[in-house]
Structure formats: structure tokens, C-alpha cells
Amino acid sequence: MTQALEPLIYDMSVAGRTGALLPALDVPESPLPKDLLRTTLDLPEVSELQVMRHFVRLSHLNHSIDTGFYPLGSCTMKYNPKVNEDAARLPGFAQLHPRTDDEGAQGALALMYQLQTWLGEISGFQAVSLAPAAGAQGEFAGILMIRKYHLDRGDTKRTKILVPNSAHGTNPATVSMAGFEAVELPSDQNGDVDLEALRAACDDTIAGMMITVPSTLGLFEGHILDVIKAVHDCGGLMYMDGANMNALMGVVKPGELGFDVMHYNLHKTFSTPHGGGGPGSGPVGVNDKLKPFLPGPVVEIVDAGNDEEPPLYGLKMPEKSIGRLKAFYGNFGMHVRAYTYIGIHGDTGIKDITRYAVLNANYIRVKLRDTYRVPYDRICAHEFVLEGHFEDVENVHALDISKRLMDYGIHPPTNYFPLIVPEALMIEPTETEDKATLDEFIDVMKKIAAEAHQDADLLRTAPHTAPVKRLDEVRAAKQLVLCCRPLPEWAAGD
Ligand SMILES: *Cc1c(COP(=O)(O)O)cnc(C)c1O
């Protein structure tokens, strides 16, 4: 593994070399307590330039959206305009202390209020809370609200939540975490919810349904209004997983379709950067029924102001709130980025985002459907799923295709998800890629299909050009090695 990290920074070490220049002492020197000091500290002695090159070189070993195409389905790895970063770093935002009282934080509160309002408008909901720190946490908040809504009415029979088998994996997990039983619904041959199975499952033990729209097949549910009606008719509430709103914005408002609650992923749809465990933001939008249960705090106007005075904003806990999900107010830096993105795009720009996201995905789907099997070959939303294997080539799997893509400088699509498609490769180009990039990807995918037929081992042994070869992915995640020196024996073994 370390081979790729050559030259090791430890090998560059020269005794006495230093990369730090400290100013002369302007206070009397006083010795540090000896027993607290380590006698040896095995750090490389290198210059500032060597340190800089070392870390920049390491950073280049990673694929990133700033360095290459990243069609990772469902994750919306799109370009994040740098102006968002400038806005988030404005000292008035970045250095605002979270304990500042409302009066001293009016600018930040005004921004949050506007963002709540915009998100509500985009999705047709009456109220929004920015508190959740991730999509999955937004889901959790949404299901807890549904739970509290039923309990608040004294309805304790409802213990189940319906989840289609084309839902995102976090949906059934959320249902279980919130103390409900997840009831899986099959899909029909078009990839839509099987309406008969749904109607058969609806009774007074159903608290609601959690549906990912577009589904993980990249499809807009064909009979969405029937689905919503069936669940509402038995007294359940409808949750929409809206992580991928870049397929719907400006075209469909989930609140107007009849959904009761939905989460957004600011760190997907609204371009705030993500990946690698960085901060996220998963606001929830609700209709009037669920408004009192929102997680808090939310920003409200406490004094409307007048011609001379601007409105006064304040933080409030909703009346029957499910409570707090996170310290303070959610990930404020992400709110600033999303605000900037929406503000710059405006009405028509927001609609264009959706149109290009959908156009780009359909373009690739149509160009590749003669080379790869596309099981649900109908107009898709922002992504689509193809099968990463070939009838006439044995033992070539989706993973082999993905790994081979890396040799061409392209990040693999999402693998083996959704589970209902064999050898699934879920491809999401996003709206920020141009036609040339899409064409290049299509070419590479065709080349790889040809390679599979001529020299399948090329795929099975890929990647060939990446700094590390094919890893045991489970072990690599569980036993992450963050060390630039050869591993000691105790750590290298099993
Ligand atoms: C990404 C995603 C989630 C989860 O969002 P996180 O911020 O990763 O927790 C949920 N549902 C769908 C459809 C997603 O794409």
C-alpha cells in the first residue's frame, strides 16, 4: 500500500531541518516541566515546501468532483460553485458565536428565515426546519413527527410504516430506528409501487409510508396520487424522501401532491459540498398538520417591523416539537451555501437545474441502452440504473466495470443498488456536466464493454492505474490505515 505514497515524508527527513519559523521570544524563557515532555518524538524533519508537496500529492491520490467526472448515483456529486464558499467564509457568518443572542444575530437569522421560506416554496410546504444535520437525520425527524402526530391524537395502534423496495436504504433503517416496523412493498414491472399490494397492506395499523421520489431506479412514481390517496384513506401520513430534489425543482411540488412531510439534502440539491463525512444538512418541510411537531429551533418573525425598522427575527421551539436533533441550529455554514445557490439561480435557474439534470441522465441512458441492459427503460429523472454484466461474458460483474472506469479517470457509479436490479450500476451525471463530458463517459462505457468481450481479465484485475489496487472493501473501511509509514507488523496482519 505504501508504494503509492512514495517518496515517504520520513525518507526526506534531514536532522535539524525545520519548516517553522518562530518569532524571537519576547518573554523570559522558562523551562517546561521535564516529566511531561516526551524524550523522543519521531517526526520527520522537513521544510515547509516538502510538507506542502507531501500533502498536495496525497490529495491528488483521491478522486474529487474538482478533478473529474463523478456519476455516483443518488449522491448528486455536482460542482459546487466557489462563490458559495466565499459567502460561507464571510466573517459575519463564519465567526458568529452560536451563543450570540437573537438580537446580535439578526443577519444570520434573516438568512435562515429566507432559506426556510425558499425551501417551503420550492416544495410546496407550509413550514421548514433547518435543524437536521443530514438527510438521514431529516428522515428520522420526519418519522418521529409522524409518530408524535398519531400519539398526540391518542392513536396508539399504528406501529407500521410502508416502504417500497425501490426506496433508499436509509428509509427502512429510519423506520426501525424510530421504533416502527418497516413493511416492504414490491414494485410492479414498470418499477412503480405495486398498487394492489399497497391497498392490501393499508389498514389502521399503518402510521404512514416512506417513499423515495424519484425512486432509486431514477423513476418518478407513475401513480403517485393513487399511492398518496391509499395511505391517507387508511389514516396514514405520507413521507417523501426528497434527497434528490434536483429532479423535481420548479416542476413538481411534493406538498401540492399531498405529501405531509419531506426532507431535502442541501448537500446534494443545493450544491453544498459533501462526501468524506463532511458536514451535511437535511431540512424537513411539512404541511400544517405536522407544523407544531417540527424539530427546533426554527426561525420566526417576532416583530414585523415597519417602514423604518426591519423585521425582527427570533428562534422558537415549535409548540409540540419532537425536540432538538443537534447542538444549536443545524449546520449553519451549509445554510449559507444553499442560500447563495438558490439566490443566484432564482426561479428560472432552479427550474433549469432540474431540466439539465433530467436531460443529462436521459441522454446517457439512451446512448448506452444498446450496449448495456437497462431494465426499466423509460424516461428517467436525474439518474438511471443499468445492469453491469453481459449475457455472453461469464464472470464479469458491475464491480469490474466500476473498477475499470477508474483507469479512465472516472469515478464509479453507485454499485449494487437498488437491490432489485441484478449487478446494478446507478448513474447520475448531474446538471453541472457538459455534453463533452457525457460523451466521453459514454465512449468509455462502450470501450469497457468491448474490453469485456475481448479481454475480460483487464476488467477483473482493474484498477491498473490507481494508487492502490483492488482492496478488500469491507476491511478497508473497518481498518482504515491513515499512516504514511509502512505498517508495523501487528497492524498489517489480520
Ligand atoms: C443521500 C440520500 C439519503 C441520505 O442522506 P445523508 O445526508 O447521506 O444522510 C437519503 N435518501 C436518498 C434518496 C439519498 O440520495
Short mmCIF file of C-alpha atoms and ligand atoms in Angstrom, two decimals:
data_model
loop_
_atom_site.label_atom_id
_atom_site.label_comp_id
_atom_site.label_asym_id
_atom_site.label_seq_id
_atom_site.Cartn_x
_atom_site.Cartn_y
_atom_site.Cartn_z
CA MET A 1 0.00 0.00 0.00
CA THR A 2 2.71 2.43 0.90
CA GLN A 3 4.28 2.01 -2.51
CA ALA A 4 1.90 4.57 -3.92
CA LEU A 5 2.77 7.12 -1.27
CA GLU A 6 6.44 7.14 -2.25
CA PRO A 7 8.50 9.17 -1.55
CA LEU A 8 7.67 8.84 2.12
CA ILE A 9 7.97 12.04 4.01
CA TYR A 10 10.02 10.17 6.61
CA ASP A 11 12.61 9.35 3.94
CA MET A 12 13.04 13.05 3.23
CA SER A 13 13.86 13.83 6.83
CA VAL A 14 17.20 15.53 7.44
CA ALA A 15 18.26 16.08 11.04
CA GLY A 16 17.93 19.72 12.01
CA ARG A 17 15.83 20.78 9.01
CA THR A 18 12.79 22.73 10.01
CA GLY A 19 9.71 24.11 8.35
CA ALA A 20 8.67 26.51 11.04
CA LEU A 21 9.96 30.00 11.66
CA LEU A 22 9.08 31.25 15.12
CA PRO A 23 9.48 34.87 16.18
CA ALA A 24 12.08 35.69 18.80
CA LEU A 25 10.88 35.27 22.37
CA ASP A 26 9.54 38.48 23.87
CA VAL A 27 9.04 36.93 27.30
CA PRO A 28 11.60 35.38 29.66
CA GLU A 29 12.36 31.78 28.74
CA SER A 30 11.17 29.29 31.29
CA PRO A 31 11.70 25.54 31.18
CA LEU A 32 8.81 23.16 30.60
CA PRO A 33 8.25 20.54 33.30
CA LYS A 34 10.57 17.70 32.32
CA ASP A 35 8.33 14.83 33.33
CA LEU A 36 5.64 15.97 30.92
CA LEU A 37 7.93 16.04 27.89
CA ARG A 38 8.49 13.07 25.61
CA THR A 39 12.17 12.36 25.20
CA THR A 40 11.68 11.09 21.68
CA LEU A 41 9.13 12.30 19.18
CA ASP A 42 9.65 10.58 15.88
CA LEU A 43 8.55 13.26 13.44
CA PRO A 44 10.18 13.88 10.07
CA GLU A 45 12.39 16.95 9.94
CA VAL A 46 11.39 18.61 6.70
CA SER A 47 10.94 22.04 5.15
CA GLU A 48 7.64 23.82 4.67
CA LEU A 49 7.84 23.20 0.92
CA GLN A 50 8.31 19.47 1.47
CA VAL A 51 5.31 19.36 3.78
CA MET A 52 3.24 21.28 1.24
CA ARG A 53 4.20 18.95 -1.61
CA HIS A 54 3.59 15.90 0.54
CA PHE A 55 0.02 16.85 1.39
CA VAL A 56 -0.87 18.19 -2.04
CA ARG A 57 0.46 14.94 -3.57
CA LEU A 58 -1.65 12.92 -1.12
CA SER A 59 -4.72 14.97 -2.02
CA HIS A 60 -4.18 14.13 -5.70
CA LEU A 61 -4.39 10.41 -4.96
CA ASN A 62 -8.09 10.92 -4.33
CA HIS A 63 -10.77 11.37 -6.93
CA SER A 64 -12.83 14.50 -6.40
CA ILE A 65 -15.53 16.45 -8.14
CA ASP A 66 -12.95 19.20 -8.74
CA THR A 67 -10.70 16.78 -10.62
CA GLY A 68 -13.02 14.54 -12.59
CA PHE A 69 -16.46 13.21 -13.54
CA TYR A 70 -18.25 11.64 -10.57
CA PRO A 71 -21.51 9.94 -11.67
CA LEU A 72 -22.25 8.39 -8.26
CA GLY A 73 -25.98 7.69 -8.39
CA SER A 74 -28.20 9.16 -5.67
CA CYS A 75 -25.29 11.15 -4.23
CA THR A 76 -25.53 14.13 -6.61
CA MET A 77 -21.82 14.79 -6.81
CA LYS A 78 -22.16 18.04 -8.69
CA TYR A 79 -19.89 21.01 -8.99
CA ASN A 80 -20.03 23.36 -6.02
CA PRO A 81 -19.55 26.95 -7.17
CA LYS A 82 -16.75 28.63 -5.26
CA VAL A 83 -18.88 31.70 -4.63
CA ASN A 84 -20.80 29.59 -2.07
CA GLU A 85 -17.54 29.14 -0.20
CA ASP A 86 -16.82 32.87 -0.29
CA ALA A 87 -20.23 33.55 1.23
CA ALA A 88 -19.83 30.92 3.95
CA ARG A 89 -16.47 32.42 4.89
CA LEU A 90 -17.71 35.98 5.34
CA PRO A 91 -16.53 36.83 8.86
CA GLY A 92 -20.01 37.91 9.96
CA PHE A 93 -21.24 34.38 9.28
CA ALA A 94 -18.16 32.26 9.90
CA GLN A 95 -17.21 33.90 13.18
CA LEU A 96 -20.65 34.39 14.65
CA HIS A 97 -20.66 32.72 18.05
CA PRO A 98 -23.51 30.22 18.40
CA ARG A 99 -24.34 31.67 21.80
CA THR A 100 -24.88 35.16 20.39
CA ASP A 101 -28.37 36.31 21.40
CA ASP A 102 -31.04 36.67 18.72
CA GLU A 103 -30.68 40.42 18.62
CA GLY A 104 -26.99 40.18 17.83
CA ALA A 105 -27.50 37.52 15.14
CA GLN A 106 -30.21 39.17 13.04
CA GLY A 107 -28.32 38.79 9.75
CA ALA A 108 -27.85 35.05 10.23
CA LEU A 109 -31.43 34.60 11.37
CA ALA A 110 -32.72 36.57 8.37
CA LEU A 111 -30.74 34.27 6.09
CA MET A 112 -32.14 31.16 7.79
CA TYR A 113 -35.66 32.56 7.61
CA GLN A 114 -35.31 33.28 3.89
CA LEU A 115 -33.90 29.80 3.29
CA GLN A 116 -36.82 28.23 5.20
CA THR A 117 -39.18 30.27 3.03
CA TRP A 118 -37.48 29.36 -0.25
CA LEU A 119 -37.35 25.67 0.58
CA GLY A 120 -41.03 25.80 1.51
CA GLU A 121 -41.86 27.48 -1.82
CA ILE A 122 -39.77 25.07 -3.87
CA SER A 123 -41.53 22.05 -2.41
CA GLY A 124 -44.99 23.43 -1.57
CA PHE A 125 -44.78 23.00 2.20
CA GLN A 126 -46.10 25.35 4.87
CA ALA A 127 -43.14 25.22 7.24
CA VAL A 128 -39.49 24.14 7.24
CA SER A 129 -36.96 23.39 9.96
CA LEU A 130 -33.27 23.62 9.10
CA ALA A 131 -32.20 21.72 12.21
CA PRO A 132 -31.37 18.20 10.85
CA ALA A 133 -27.70 17.72 10.07
CA ALA A 134 -28.05 15.13 7.30
CA GLY A 135 -30.58 13.53 5.01
CA ALA A 136 -30.89 10.51 7.25
CA GLN A 137 -31.43 12.76 10.27
CA GLY A 138 -34.15 14.62 8.36
CA GLU A 139 -35.81 11.25 7.73
CA PHE A 140 -35.56 10.40 11.41
CA ALA A 141 -37.11 13.74 12.32
CA GLY A 142 -39.91 13.21 9.81
CA ILE A 143 -40.84 9.77 11.09
CA LEU A 144 -40.67 10.96 14.72
CA MET A 145 -43.10 13.74 13.75
CA ILE A 146 -45.49 11.20 12.20
CA ARG A 147 -45.20 9.14 15.37
CA LYS A 148 -45.92 12.08 17.62
CA TYR A 149 -48.82 13.20 15.42
CA HIS A 150 -50.61 9.87 15.91
CA LEU A 151 -49.80 9.62 19.62
CA ASP A 152 -50.96 13.19 20.12
CA ARG A 153 -54.38 12.13 18.81
CA GLY A 154 -54.36 9.15 21.16
CA ASP A 155 -54.00 6.73 18.24
CA THR A 156 -51.62 4.07 19.53
CA LYS A 157 -52.43 1.24 17.12
CA ARG A 158 -50.25 2.50 14.30
CA THR A 159 -46.98 0.60 14.51
CA LYS A 160 -46.05 0.08 10.86
CA ILE A 161 -44.60 2.18 8.07
CA LEU A 162 -44.79 1.08 4.45
CA VAL A 163 -41.55 1.21 2.45
CA PRO A 164 -41.35 0.29 -1.27
CA ASN A 165 -38.44 -1.96 -2.24
CA SER A 166 -37.16 0.83 -4.51
CA ALA A 167 -36.61 3.13 -1.51
CA HIS A 168 -33.24 4.44 -0.46
CA GLY A 169 -31.55 2.19 2.09
CA THR A 170 -31.79 4.81 4.80
CA ASN A 171 -35.63 4.68 4.67
CA PRO A 172 -36.20 1.24 6.26
CA ALA A 173 -33.33 1.96 8.66
CA THR A 174 -35.03 5.18 9.75
CA VAL A 175 -38.34 3.39 10.25
CA SER A 176 -36.70 0.84 12.56
CA MET A 177 -34.76 3.49 14.47
CA ALA A 178 -37.97 5.38 15.13
CA GLY A 179 -39.48 2.25 16.67
CA PHE A 180 -41.77 1.24 13.80
CA GLU A 181 -41.98 -1.95 11.83
CA ALA A 182 -41.00 -1.49 8.16
CA VAL A 183 -43.38 -3.24 5.79
CA GLU A 184 -41.76 -3.75 2.41
CA LEU A 185 -43.86 -3.20 -0.71
CA PRO A 186 -43.00 -4.82 -4.06
CA SER A 187 -42.58 -2.86 -7.31
CA ASP A 188 -44.55 -3.65 -10.45
CA GLN A 189 -42.96 -4.40 -13.83
CA ASN A 190 -42.62 -0.67 -14.59
CA GLY A 191 -40.68 -0.02 -11.40
CA ASP A 192 -43.64 1.72 -9.75
CA VAL A 193 -45.20 0.77 -6.42
CA ASP A 194 -47.41 -2.32 -6.80
CA LEU A 195 -50.78 -0.66 -6.15
CA GLU A 196 -52.60 -3.86 -5.28
CA ALA A 197 -50.01 -4.85 -2.71
CA LEU A 198 -50.22 -1.33 -1.30
CA ARG A 199 -54.01 -1.37 -0.97
CA ALA A 200 -53.87 -4.80 0.65
CA ALA A 201 -51.37 -3.56 3.23
CA CYS A 202 -53.32 -0.41 4.18
CA ASP A 203 -55.22 -0.66 7.46
CA ASP A 204 -55.44 1.12 10.80
CA THR A 205 -52.04 -0.16 11.94
CA ILE A 206 -50.27 1.90 9.25
CA ALA A 207 -48.71 5.08 10.60
CA GLY A 208 -47.60 6.16 7.16
CA MET A 209 -45.49 5.47 4.14
CA MET A 210 -41.97 6.48 3.28
CA ILE A 211 -41.33 6.78 -0.41
CA THR A 212 -38.24 7.94 -2.27
CA VAL A 213 -39.16 10.19 -5.21
CA PRO A 214 -37.69 9.76 -7.72
CA SER A 215 -37.12 6.17 -6.62
CA THR A 216 -33.67 4.65 -6.54
CA LEU A 217 -34.44 3.36 -10.03
CA GLY A 218 -34.39 7.05 -11.01
CA LEU A 219 -38.09 6.88 -11.83
CA PHE A 220 -40.89 9.23 -10.95
CA GLU A 221 -43.64 7.15 -9.35
CA GLY A 222 -46.19 6.60 -12.13
CA HIS A 223 -49.28 6.63 -9.93
CA ILE A 224 -48.14 8.87 -7.15
CA LEU A 225 -51.59 10.37 -6.49
CA ASP A 226 -53.14 6.89 -6.09
CA VAL A 227 -50.38 5.93 -3.67
CA ILE A 228 -50.90 9.05 -1.56
CA LYS A 229 -54.66 8.59 -1.56
CA ALA A 230 -54.48 4.93 -0.49
CA VAL A 231 -52.31 5.78 2.51
CA HIS A 232 -54.31 8.86 3.51
CA ASP A 233 -57.55 6.87 3.24
CA CYS A 234 -56.37 4.48 5.94
CA GLY A 235 -55.27 7.34 8.19
CA GLY A 236 -51.55 7.19 7.47
CA LEU A 237 -49.27 10.10 6.62
CA MET A 238 -47.00 10.36 3.59
CA TYR A 239 -43.26 10.90 3.90
CA MET A 240 -41.29 11.79 0.81
CA ASP A 241 -37.56 11.24 0.70
CA GLY A 242 -36.66 14.38 -1.25
CA ALA A 243 -32.88 13.99 -1.14
CA ASN A 244 -32.84 14.19 -4.92
CA MET A 245 -34.95 17.30 -5.49
CA ASN A 246 -32.67 18.23 -8.40
CA ALA A 247 -35.05 16.02 -10.39
CA LEU A 248 -38.19 17.91 -9.39
CA MET A 249 -37.49 21.56 -8.58
CA GLY A 250 -39.59 24.02 -10.46
CA VAL A 251 -41.59 21.18 -11.96
CA VAL A 252 -43.30 19.31 -9.10
CA LYS A 253 -44.14 20.48 -5.58
CA PRO A 254 -44.45 17.46 -3.29
CA GLY A 255 -46.56 19.43 -0.80
CA GLU A 256 -49.12 20.07 -3.54
CA LEU A 257 -49.18 16.38 -4.46
CA GLY A 258 -50.38 15.72 -0.91
CA PHE A 259 -47.20 14.72 0.93
CA ASP A 260 -47.24 15.59 4.62
CA VAL A 261 -43.51 15.74 5.23
CA MET A 262 -40.28 15.62 3.26
CA HIS A 263 -36.59 16.11 3.80
CA TYR A 264 -34.19 17.93 1.50
CA ASN A 265 -30.50 17.28 1.15
CA LEU A 266 -28.92 20.72 0.95
CA HIS A 267 -25.63 18.91 0.38
CA LYS A 268 -26.92 17.42 -2.85
CA THR A 269 -29.61 19.50 -4.48
CA PHE A 270 -28.30 22.86 -3.36
CA SER A 271 -24.65 22.22 -4.14
CA THR A 272 -23.16 22.40 -0.67
CA PRO A 273 -20.12 20.11 -0.81
CA HIS A 274 -20.21 16.66 0.73
CA GLY A 275 -18.52 13.32 0.81
CA GLY A 276 -15.83 12.08 3.12
CA GLY A 277 -18.03 12.60 6.15
CA GLY A 278 -18.13 16.39 5.91
CA PRO A 279 -21.00 18.42 7.31
CA GLY A 280 -24.44 17.95 5.79
CA SER A 281 -27.85 19.50 6.13
CA GLY A 282 -31.20 17.74 5.83
CA PRO A 283 -34.01 20.25 6.50
CA VAL A 284 -37.57 18.97 6.79
CA GLY A 285 -40.64 20.56 5.23
CA VAL A 286 -44.17 19.88 6.49
CA ASN A 287 -47.78 20.83 5.93
CA ASP A 288 -49.94 22.47 8.60
CA LYS A 289 -50.77 19.10 10.20
CA LEU A 290 -47.19 18.48 11.22
CA LYS A 291 -46.02 22.06 11.72
CA PRO A 292 -46.37 22.00 15.54
CA PHE A 293 -44.12 18.93 15.71
CA LEU A 294 -41.12 20.30 13.76
CA PRO A 295 -37.68 19.85 15.33
CA GLY A 296 -36.35 23.11 16.64
CA PRO A 297 -35.39 25.73 16.85
CA VAL A 298 -36.96 27.35 13.78
CA VAL A 299 -36.65 31.00 12.83
CA GLU A 300 -39.77 33.12 13.06
CA ILE A 301 -40.56 36.79 12.62
CA VAL A 302 -41.23 38.08 16.13
CA ASP A 303 -41.89 41.68 15.08
CA ALA A 304 -42.94 42.50 11.53
CA GLY A 305 -41.21 45.89 11.61
CA ASN A 306 -42.38 48.89 9.61
CA ASP A 307 -41.15 51.39 7.01
CA GLU A 308 -38.23 52.40 9.19
CA GLU A 309 -37.48 49.22 11.11
CA PRO A 310 -36.61 45.87 9.52
CA PRO A 311 -38.43 42.81 10.84
CA LEU A 312 -37.06 41.22 13.99
CA TYR A 313 -36.26 37.51 13.79
CA GLY A 314 -36.15 35.08 16.69
CA LEU A 315 -35.52 31.39 17.35
CA LYS A 316 -38.51 29.39 18.58
CA MET A 317 -39.24 25.83 19.57
CA PRO A 318 -42.50 24.72 17.87
CA GLU A 319 -45.35 24.04 20.24
CA LYS A 320 -45.26 20.22 20.28
CA SER A 321 -41.74 19.86 18.87
CA ILE A 322 -40.10 16.44 18.72
CA GLY A 323 -37.18 18.38 20.22
CA ARG A 324 -33.66 19.16 19.18
CA LEU A 325 -31.56 16.99 16.89
CA LYS A 326 -28.30 18.77 17.14
CA ALA A 327 -26.49 21.40 19.17
CA PHE A 328 -27.62 24.90 18.30
CA TYR A 329 -29.25 25.41 14.87
CA GLY A 330 -28.06 22.77 12.43
CA ASN A 331 -25.06 23.25 10.17
CA PHE A 332 -25.27 26.96 9.56
CA GLY A 333 -22.38 27.04 7.06
CA MET A 334 -24.41 24.74 4.84
CA HIS A 335 -27.40 27.03 5.12
CA VAL A 336 -25.29 29.92 3.82
CA ARG A 337 -24.10 27.88 0.84
CA ALA A 338 -27.62 26.71 -0.08
CA TYR A 339 -28.98 30.24 0.34
CA THR A 340 -26.29 31.56 -2.00
CA TYR A 341 -27.00 28.87 -4.58
CA ILE A 342 -30.76 29.41 -4.61
CA GLY A 343 -30.36 33.18 -4.57
CA ILE A 344 -28.03 33.17 -7.57
CA HIS A 345 -30.21 30.81 -9.63
CA GLY A 346 -33.60 32.36 -8.87
CA ASP A 347 -36.88 30.94 -10.17
CA THR A 348 -35.88 30.11 -13.71
CA GLY A 349 -32.40 28.97 -12.78
CA ILE A 350 -33.81 26.49 -10.26
CA LYS A 351 -36.03 25.07 -12.97
CA ASP A 352 -33.06 24.82 -15.35
CA ILE A 353 -31.15 22.78 -12.77
CA THR A 354 -33.88 20.17 -12.91
CA ARG A 355 -34.20 20.26 -16.69
CA TYR A 356 -30.48 19.72 -17.23
CA ALA A 357 -30.22 17.04 -14.54
CA VAL A 358 -33.02 15.09 -16.21
CA LEU A 359 -31.79 15.73 -19.75
CA ASN A 360 -28.25 14.60 -18.93
CA ALA A 361 -29.38 11.34 -17.34
CA ASN A 362 -31.72 10.52 -20.20
CA TYR A 363 -29.02 11.32 -22.76
CA ILE A 364 -26.65 8.76 -21.24
CA ARG A 365 -29.44 6.21 -20.79
CA VAL A 366 -30.43 6.35 -24.44
CA LYS A 367 -26.82 6.27 -25.68
CA LEU A 368 -25.96 3.23 -23.57
CA ARG A 369 -29.09 1.13 -23.77
CA ASP A 370 -27.86 -0.84 -26.78
CA THR A 371 -24.61 -1.70 -25.02
CA TYR A 372 -25.88 -2.45 -21.50
CA ARG A 373 -29.21 -3.80 -20.35
CA VAL A 374 -31.40 -1.01 -18.92
CA PRO A 375 -34.11 -2.92 -17.05
CA TYR A 376 -36.62 -0.09 -16.64
CA ASP A 377 -36.09 1.65 -19.94
CA ARG A 378 -38.43 4.61 -19.72
CA ILE A 379 -37.90 8.35 -19.34
CA CYS A 380 -35.92 8.66 -16.14
CA ALA A 381 -35.40 11.52 -13.75
CA HIS A 382 -31.93 12.66 -12.62
CA GLU A 383 -30.45 9.15 -12.72
CA PHE A 384 -31.00 5.69 -14.14
CA VAL A 385 -29.90 2.14 -13.46
CA LEU A 386 -28.27 -0.26 -15.88
CA GLU A 387 -27.04 -3.83 -15.43
CA GLY A 388 -23.28 -4.10 -15.21
CA HIS A 389 -22.83 -7.51 -16.80
CA PHE A 390 -23.13 -9.18 -20.21
CA GLU A 391 -25.13 -12.23 -21.18
CA ASP A 392 -22.31 -13.56 -23.35
CA VAL A 393 -19.41 -12.95 -20.97
CA GLU A 394 -19.14 -15.05 -17.87
CA ASN A 395 -17.89 -13.70 -14.63
CA VAL A 396 -17.74 -10.01 -15.38
CA HIS A 397 -19.54 -8.05 -12.70
CA ALA A 398 -20.68 -4.50 -12.08
CA LEU A 399 -17.74 -4.08 -9.72
CA ASP A 400 -15.27 -4.97 -12.50
CA ILE A 401 -16.77 -2.32 -14.75
CA SER A 402 -16.62 0.22 -11.96
CA LYS A 403 -13.00 -0.53 -11.20
CA ARG A 404 -12.10 -0.29 -14.87
CA LEU A 405 -13.76 3.14 -15.06
CA MET A 406 -11.19 4.34 -12.54
CA ASP A 407 -8.42 3.59 -15.05
CA TYR A 408 -10.10 6.10 -17.35
CA GLY A 409 -10.19 8.74 -14.61
CA ILE A 410 -13.92 8.42 -13.91
CA HIS A 411 -15.43 7.78 -10.50
CA PRO A 412 -17.51 4.56 -10.41
CA PRO A 413 -21.30 4.85 -10.35
CA THR A 414 -23.20 3.54 -7.33
CA ASN A 415 -22.79 -0.25 -7.29
CA TYR A 416 -25.28 -2.95 -6.40
CA PHE A 417 -28.04 -0.54 -5.54
CA PRO A 418 -31.00 -0.68 -5.82
CA LEU A 419 -31.09 -4.32 -4.78
CA ILE A 420 -33.95 -5.14 -7.15
CA VAL A 421 -31.69 -4.81 -10.22
CA PRO A 422 -29.04 -7.52 -10.72
CA GLU A 423 -25.49 -6.11 -10.96
CA ALA A 424 -26.93 -2.60 -10.65
CA LEU A 425 -24.94 0.44 -11.71
CA MET A 426 -26.79 3.60 -10.78
CA ILE A 427 -25.62 6.55 -12.86
CA GLU A 428 -26.23 10.19 -12.00
CA PRO A 429 -24.40 12.67 -14.22
CA THR A 430 -25.89 15.78 -12.53
CA GLU A 431 -26.80 19.01 -14.24
CA THR A 432 -23.37 20.60 -13.95
CA GLU A 433 -21.67 18.39 -16.56
CA ASP A 434 -21.48 19.44 -20.19
CA LYS A 435 -22.16 17.35 -23.28
CA ALA A 436 -18.47 16.72 -23.96
CA THR A 437 -18.05 15.08 -20.55
CA LEU A 438 -21.17 12.98 -21.01
CA ASP A 439 -19.95 11.88 -24.47
CA GLU A 440 -16.59 10.93 -23.05
CA PHE A 441 -18.25 8.84 -20.35
CA ILE A 442 -20.46 7.13 -22.93
CA ASP A 443 -17.39 6.34 -25.06
CA VAL A 444 -15.53 4.91 -22.09
CA MET A 445 -18.51 2.75 -21.08
CA LYS A 446 -18.66 1.37 -24.64
CA LYS A 447 -14.91 0.77 -24.67
CA ILE A 448 -15.19 -1.15 -21.42
CA ALA A 449 -18.00 -3.28 -22.86
CA ALA A 450 -15.74 -4.10 -25.82
CA GLU A 451 -12.88 -4.93 -23.48
CA ALA A 452 -15.16 -7.25 -21.53
CA HIS A 453 -15.69 -9.24 -24.71
CA GLN A 454 -12.05 -9.21 -25.84
CA ASP A 455 -10.03 -9.39 -22.65
CA ALA A 456 -12.25 -9.73 -19.61
CA ASP A 457 -9.26 -10.08 -17.29
CA LEU A 458 -8.47 -6.45 -17.92
CA LEU A 459 -11.68 -5.67 -16.06
CA ARG A 460 -11.35 -8.34 -13.40
CA THR A 461 -7.90 -7.09 -12.37
CA ALA A 462 -8.70 -3.36 -12.58
CA PRO A 463 -7.90 -0.75 -11.47
CA HIS A 464 -4.43 -0.73 -13.01
CA THR A 465 -3.53 2.94 -12.73
CA ALA A 466 -4.92 3.81 -9.30
CA PRO A 467 -2.51 4.33 -6.39
CA VAL A 468 -3.94 1.29 -4.62
CA LYS A 469 -5.21 -1.79 -6.40
CA ARG A 470 -8.38 -3.69 -5.66
CA LEU A 471 -8.97 -3.56 -1.95
CA ASP A 472 -10.95 -5.73 0.37
CA GLU A 473 -13.59 -3.01 0.67
CA VAL A 474 -15.03 -4.20 3.96
CA ARG A 475 -11.66 -4.42 5.62
CA ALA A 476 -10.51 -1.14 4.11
CA ALA A 477 -13.47 0.62 5.72
CA LYS A 478 -13.24 -1.16 9.07
CA GLN A 479 -9.48 -0.97 9.33
CA LEU A 480 -8.69 2.35 7.79
CA VAL A 481 -4.96 2.96 7.55
CA LEU A 482 -4.10 6.61 7.97
CA CYS A 483 -0.38 6.33 8.18
CA CYS A 484 2.27 7.29 5.68
CA ARG A 485 4.80 4.82 7.00
CA PRO A 486 4.93 1.06 6.36
CA LEU A 487 2.59 -0.57 8.85
CA PRO A 488 4.07 -2.20 11.90
CA GLU A 489 3.62 -5.96 11.72
CA TRP A 490 0.93 -6.05 14.38
CA ALA A 491 -1.29 -3.79 12.28
CA ALA A 492 -0.50 -5.27 8.88
CA GLY A 493 -1.64 -8.78 9.81
CA ASP A 494 -5.20 -9.95 10.13
C1 LIG B 1 -28.28 10.66 0.16
C2 LIG B 1 -29.63 10.17 0.36
C3 LIG B 1 -30.14 9.99 1.66
C4 LIG B 1 -29.31 10.17 2.92
O1 LIG B 1 -28.74 11.43 3.06
P1 LIG B 1 -27.49 11.61 4.03
O2 LIG B 1 -27.25 13.07 4.08
O3 LIG B 1 -26.37 10.85 3.41
O4 LIG B 1 -27.85 11.06 5.37
C5 LIG B 1 -31.45 9.57 1.79
N1 LIG B 1 -32.21 9.31 0.72
C6 LIG B 1 -31.75 9.46 -0.55
C7 LIG B 1 -32.66 9.17 -1.71
C8 LIG B 1 -30.45 9.89 -0.78
O5 LIG B 1 -29.99 10.04 -2.02
#
